[in-house]
């Protein structure tokens, strides 16, 4: 087992910089999720670990070995592709055993090979499908075969490129749990790429948020959720996303941000100076409706979304749309009604509107 | 699909209800069935007429000629002599020799054409700057007629003035090398087709499969034979059949390059049937044609049954 380290790793395709000076330490045995929107460079970063893309600049280390120029088959990694990339002309058993047959370093004798294939198949509940071809399996079963092919060689690092995106919603939830379970059981390093923040939040030990080829923030899912490092992370993680309001820091204590539609109290103003412009970020669950005339921002209720276990109020405040998460027990304002919203001061995030970095 | 109990019960009800539902037009409605049948034959008619005029009737005439002796004088009708005449044609020296030449031609052209086509296609299946130029050059022979290509090739191997006139293994004057020279021209002419079909097949192989094979640890050679070849096998089977049929039907290149010579060494079965110098009798040629027809059918059948077991047609 071993970790993966990016040191100032850059990948360029012609003039396009796909990954820009990425520095990231994936610890030994960790479940690291690379999270970001499409085209942000997360898959390229993963493919560099696999050796499918060359590193343009910087150092890439697996364990204590620099692998910049190590060919893919000698890196001791296994990868699960989005399309699963199973060999359609081979049976499930032959697909699973292929790394043991192909790789000189992983090659084992026939008995051992059969034992390991059976073991991998048993781990993923594939015993009865060993004689079938991938074309005769469902999407979920194919996905398991791809996983079995990855675990059979007992690699140092597992790489997964959006492996759940071709599954339906129910199967995705189930497989998510199984992947976490698999990681616990194997204790191997997992590097997992996804654009789905739910997958990232539910499975990761740590999340690395990437946008435009640059690392935005690394941390445990809860930490990233609670203290997003910049406006991008704040908007990308959390559903519905964090509300943002532009305003000016008012002088004096306790600190507050004055916006065109009202005042937002802030417990900790951080490095935000008096009278500077800031963006206040407030999670939907940290906003609540207060009696009219109280301190807060005033807006008009545009819509009430019923979700069964909770409600989302969509409130328009001077051009900004704010979403408020309400419990079912709370009184519901009617659509069109004017309401005053107050934020919990200790949960108000302040960002620099220019550099978008966090101020408190 | 949801797994709500209500939804499942609904599906079962549907299945139970199915047998009582009408399954098509009532069998008692005879007039309607007749009308449907007539309509179907009406739609089949154009295809049937075409086949009848260009395939079934000629085939019938072939048997007729093969079993009738042509009179010495044209004012007399042909006389029926039975299938022994056909048997004589099929056991004649002409048939055996033509068969041997056709088989040689096939052996020279099919494997070589297939391998060369695959090699060129693999070489051109890369994302390199300017590779389109090579792809166009390699596929250019598709747009060249056999006659034109043969004349071009003849300028190279012409025994008097050709560029390769001193290359003995390409000599058209030598009975031992003439067949190979003609075959080589055929290989070259078919290369465009082979190249295009194989290139298209290669481009249909998902890139991720090659990457998975690379990560699994297969080297380039094993990756090619274990992953690429099985995935392009339908294209290869198709080409093998087409090339064999091309070989059995080759005529123009032989006529232009050697005229069947020297000493009949390039007279394939088809060439003997076409018989441009008109030296064989009509009944013999009809017999040879039937032999070639049966042979072509057999080859296609064997190729389909033997090779299709090893061909993978995707999922």
XYZ file of C-alpha atoms in Angstrom, chain A residues 97 100 108-122 152 154:
19
model
C -8.242 -12.805 -14.400
C -3.044 -11.753 -13.530
C 0.638 -16.208 -10.608
C 0.234 -19.932 -11.281
C -3.054 -21.336 -12.536
C -4.364 -22.618 -9.176
C -3.637 -19.377 -7.406
C -5.197 -17.486 -10.276
C -8.412 -19.489 -10.106
C -8.527 -19.061 -6.341
C -8.127 -15.302 -6.606
C -10.723 -14.968 -9.359
C -13.192 -16.943 -7.226
C -12.351 -14.819 -4.215
C -12.860 -11.556 -6.131
C -16.077 -12.885 -7.649
C -17.325 -13.902 -4.205
C -7.953 -9.278 -8.199
C -4.257 -6.382 -5.220
